[in-house]
Amino acid sequence: MIKRDKNINELFFYKDIKLIKVITGIRKSGKSTIMQQYCSLLKKENKDNNIIFIDFNDYETSVSIKNNAN
């Protein structure tokens, strides 16, 4: 796994700003990896954080969420 320090540092800079952060990029460019690393660091920073990571590239997760929405 490639460490994406520049991207993680940028997310940390804006973490306390109450705006939605969007990570964009071409397919398979590491967007999910950046989010996994960021979530991991947030959990280390504060064990009481409620963080949920949902990977919609995972077919079973995607289908489960769609089925529960109905």
Short mmCIF file of N, CA and C in Angstrom, two decimals:
data_model
loop_
_atom_site.label_atom_id
_atom_site.label_comp_id
_atom_site.label_asym_id
_atom_site.label_seq_id
_atom_site.Cartn_x
_atom_site.Cartn_y
_atom_site.Cartn_z
N MET A 1 0.85 -1.18 0.00
CA MET A 1 0.00 0.00 0.00
C MET A 1 0.90 1.24 0.00
N ILE A 2 0.59 2.17 -0.84
CA ILE A 2 1.36 3.41 -0.95
C ILE A 2 0.86 4.41 0.08
N LYS A 3 1.79 4.97 0.88
CA LYS A 3 1.42 6.03 1.81
C LYS A 3 1.20 7.31 1.02
N ARG A 4 0.11 7.96 1.26
CA ARG A 4 -0.25 9.17 0.53
C ARG A 4 -0.24 10.36 1.49
N ASP A 5 0.96 10.66 1.98
CA ASP A 5 1.11 11.68 3.02
C ASP A 5 0.60 13.05 2.61
N LYS A 6 0.86 13.47 1.38
CA LYS A 6 0.42 14.79 0.93
C LYS A 6 -1.11 14.90 1.01
N ASN A 7 -1.79 13.87 0.52
CA ASN A 7 -3.26 13.89 0.55
C ASN A 7 -3.80 13.82 1.97
N ILE A 8 -3.20 12.99 2.81
CA ILE A 8 -3.63 12.85 4.19
C ILE A 8 -3.43 14.16 4.94
N ASN A 9 -2.29 14.80 4.73
CA ASN A 9 -2.02 16.08 5.40
C ASN A 9 -3.03 17.14 4.98
N GLU A 10 -3.41 17.14 3.71
CA GLU A 10 -4.40 18.10 3.23
C GLU A 10 -5.76 17.85 3.87
N LEU A 11 -6.15 16.59 3.99
CA LEU A 11 -7.42 16.26 4.65
C LEU A 11 -7.38 16.68 6.12
N PHE A 12 -6.25 16.44 6.79
CA PHE A 12 -6.13 16.82 8.20
C PHE A 12 -6.23 18.34 8.38
N PHE A 13 -5.69 19.07 7.42
CA PHE A 13 -5.74 20.54 7.49
C PHE A 13 -7.19 21.03 7.52
N TYR A 14 -8.07 20.37 6.77
CA TYR A 14 -9.46 20.80 6.65
C TYR A 14 -10.42 20.01 7.54
N LYS A 15 -9.92 19.13 8.40
CA LYS A 15 -10.81 18.22 9.13
C LYS A 15 -11.79 18.91 10.06
N ASP A 16 -11.46 20.04 10.62
CA ASP A 16 -12.36 20.73 11.55
C ASP A 16 -13.28 21.73 10.87
N ILE A 17 -13.16 21.88 9.57
CA ILE A 17 -14.03 22.76 8.80
C ILE A 17 -15.28 21.96 8.43
N LYS A 18 -16.43 22.50 8.74
CA LYS A 18 -17.70 21.78 8.57
C LYS A 18 -18.20 21.84 7.13
N LEU A 19 -17.39 21.33 6.22
CA LEU A 19 -17.77 21.22 4.82
C LEU A 19 -17.53 19.78 4.37
N ILE A 20 -18.23 19.36 3.37
CA ILE A 20 -18.03 18.03 2.81
C ILE A 20 -16.75 18.03 2.00
N LYS A 21 -15.93 17.03 2.23
CA LYS A 21 -14.69 16.88 1.48
C LYS A 21 -14.92 15.84 0.39
N VAL A 22 -14.46 16.13 -0.81
CA VAL A 22 -14.65 15.23 -1.94
C VAL A 22 -13.29 14.84 -2.49
N ILE A 23 -13.09 13.54 -2.65
CA ILE A 23 -11.86 13.05 -3.27
C ILE A 23 -12.24 12.49 -4.63
N THR A 24 -11.65 13.06 -5.67
CA THR A 24 -11.97 12.62 -7.02
C THR A 24 -10.71 12.08 -7.70
N GLY A 25 -10.91 11.31 -8.72
CA GLY A 25 -9.79 10.78 -9.48
C GLY A 25 -10.26 9.65 -10.37
N ILE A 26 -9.37 9.24 -11.24
CA ILE A 26 -9.72 8.16 -12.14
C ILE A 26 -9.84 6.86 -11.36
N ARG A 27 -10.46 5.89 -11.98
CA ARG A 27 -10.66 4.58 -11.37
C ARG A 27 -9.32 3.95 -11.00
N LYS A 28 -9.28 3.33 -9.82
CA LYS A 28 -8.09 2.62 -9.33
C LYS A 28 -6.90 3.55 -9.10
N SER A 29 -7.15 4.82 -8.71
CA SER A 29 -6.06 5.76 -8.49
C SER A 29 -5.69 5.92 -7.01
N GLY A 30 -6.41 5.23 -6.11
CA GLY A 30 -6.04 5.27 -4.70
C GLY A 30 -6.97 6.06 -3.81
N LYS A 31 -8.14 6.42 -4.30
CA LYS A 31 -9.08 7.22 -3.49
C LYS A 31 -9.52 6.47 -2.24
N SER A 32 -9.85 5.21 -2.38
CA SER A 32 -10.28 4.42 -1.22
C SER A 32 -9.13 4.22 -0.24
N THR A 33 -7.93 4.05 -0.76
CA THR A 33 -6.75 3.89 0.10
C THR A 33 -6.52 5.14 0.93
N ILE A 34 -6.67 6.30 0.31
CA ILE A 34 -6.52 7.56 1.04
C ILE A 34 -7.54 7.63 2.17
N MET A 35 -8.79 7.27 1.87
CA MET A 35 -9.83 7.33 2.90
C MET A 35 -9.57 6.32 4.02
N GLN A 36 -9.11 5.13 3.68
CA GLN A 36 -8.80 4.13 4.71
C GLN A 36 -7.68 4.63 5.62
N GLN A 37 -6.64 5.21 5.04
CA GLN A 37 -5.53 5.75 5.83
C GLN A 37 -5.99 6.92 6.69
N TYR A 38 -6.82 7.78 6.14
CA TYR A 38 -7.33 8.93 6.88
C TYR A 38 -8.20 8.47 8.06
N CYS A 39 -9.09 7.53 7.82
CA CYS A 39 -9.94 7.00 8.89
C CYS A 39 -9.10 6.35 9.98
N SER A 40 -8.08 5.63 9.59
CA SER A 40 -7.18 4.99 10.56
C SER A 40 -6.49 6.04 11.45
N LEU A 41 -6.03 7.10 10.84
CA LEU A 41 -5.37 8.17 11.62
C LEU A 41 -6.36 8.88 12.54
N LEU A 42 -7.58 9.11 12.07
CA LEU A 42 -8.59 9.75 12.92
C LEU A 42 -8.91 8.88 14.14
N LYS A 43 -8.97 7.56 13.93
CA LYS A 43 -9.24 6.65 15.05
C LYS A 43 -8.10 6.66 16.05
N LYS A 44 -6.86 6.73 15.56
CA LYS A 44 -5.70 6.79 16.46
C LYS A 44 -5.70 8.09 17.25
N GLU A 45 -6.10 9.18 16.60
CA GLU A 45 -6.11 10.49 17.23
C GLU A 45 -7.13 10.56 18.37
N ASN A 46 -8.29 9.95 18.15
CA ASN A 46 -9.35 9.99 19.15
C ASN A 46 -10.13 8.69 19.09
N LYS A 47 -9.92 7.84 20.07
CA LYS A 47 -10.56 6.52 20.08
C LYS A 47 -12.08 6.60 20.14
N ASP A 48 -12.63 7.75 20.58
CA ASP A 48 -14.07 7.90 20.70
C ASP A 48 -14.75 8.34 19.40
N ASN A 49 -13.96 8.58 18.34
CA ASN A 49 -14.55 8.96 17.05
C ASN A 49 -15.45 7.84 16.53
N ASN A 50 -16.59 8.20 16.03
CA ASN A 50 -17.48 7.25 15.37
C ASN A 50 -17.24 7.36 13.88
N ILE A 51 -16.49 6.41 13.34
CA ILE A 51 -16.10 6.45 11.94
C ILE A 51 -16.58 5.17 11.26
N ILE A 52 -17.28 5.35 10.16
CA ILE A 52 -17.74 4.22 9.36
C ILE A 52 -17.19 4.39 7.96
N PHE A 53 -16.55 3.35 7.46
CA PHE A 53 -16.02 3.37 6.09
C PHE A 53 -16.82 2.37 5.27
N ILE A 54 -17.48 2.83 4.24
CA ILE A 54 -18.25 1.96 3.36
C ILE A 54 -17.62 2.01 1.98
N ASP A 55 -17.17 0.86 1.51
CA ASP A 55 -16.54 0.77 0.20
C ASP A 55 -17.59 0.32 -0.81
N PHE A 56 -18.07 1.22 -1.64
CA PHE A 56 -19.10 0.88 -2.62
C PHE A 56 -18.55 0.11 -3.81
N ASN A 57 -17.22 -0.07 -3.86
CA ASN A 57 -16.64 -0.94 -4.87
C ASN A 57 -16.83 -2.40 -4.51
N ASP A 58 -17.16 -2.65 -3.24
CA ASP A 58 -17.43 -4.01 -2.78
C ASP A 58 -18.87 -4.34 -3.16
N TYR A 59 -19.06 -5.27 -4.07
CA TYR A 59 -20.38 -5.57 -4.62
C TYR A 59 -21.37 -5.97 -3.53
N GLU A 60 -20.98 -6.82 -2.59
CA GLU A 60 -21.90 -7.28 -1.55
C GLU A 60 -22.38 -6.13 -0.67
N THR A 61 -21.50 -5.21 -0.32
CA THR A 61 -21.89 -4.06 0.47
C THR A 61 -22.88 -3.20 -0.30
N SER A 62 -22.59 -2.97 -1.56
CA SER A 62 -23.44 -2.13 -2.40
C SER A 62 -24.84 -2.73 -2.52
N VAL A 63 -24.92 -4.02 -2.76
CA VAL A 63 -26.22 -4.68 -2.91
C VAL A 63 -26.97 -4.66 -1.59
N SER A 64 -26.28 -4.91 -0.49
CA SER A 64 -26.91 -4.92 0.84
C SER A 64 -27.52 -3.56 1.16
N ILE A 65 -26.82 -2.51 0.87
CA ILE A 65 -27.32 -1.15 1.15
C ILE A 65 -28.53 -0.85 0.27
N LYS A 66 -28.46 -1.22 -1.00
CA LYS A 66 -29.59 -0.98 -1.90
C LYS A 66 -30.82 -1.76 -1.44
N ASN A 67 -30.64 -3.00 -1.03
CA ASN A 67 -31.77 -3.82 -0.59
C ASN A 67 -32.39 -3.28 0.69
N ASN A 68 -31.59 -2.77 1.60
CA ASN A 68 -32.11 -2.22 2.86
C ASN A 68 -32.80 -0.88 2.66
N ALA A 69 -32.52 -0.21 1.57
CA ALA A 69 -33.15 1.09 1.30
C ALA A 69 -34.60 0.93 0.85
N ASN A 70 -34.94 -0.24 0.35
CA ASN A 70 -36.29 -0.45 -0.18
C ASN A 70 -37.28 -0.75 0.90
#
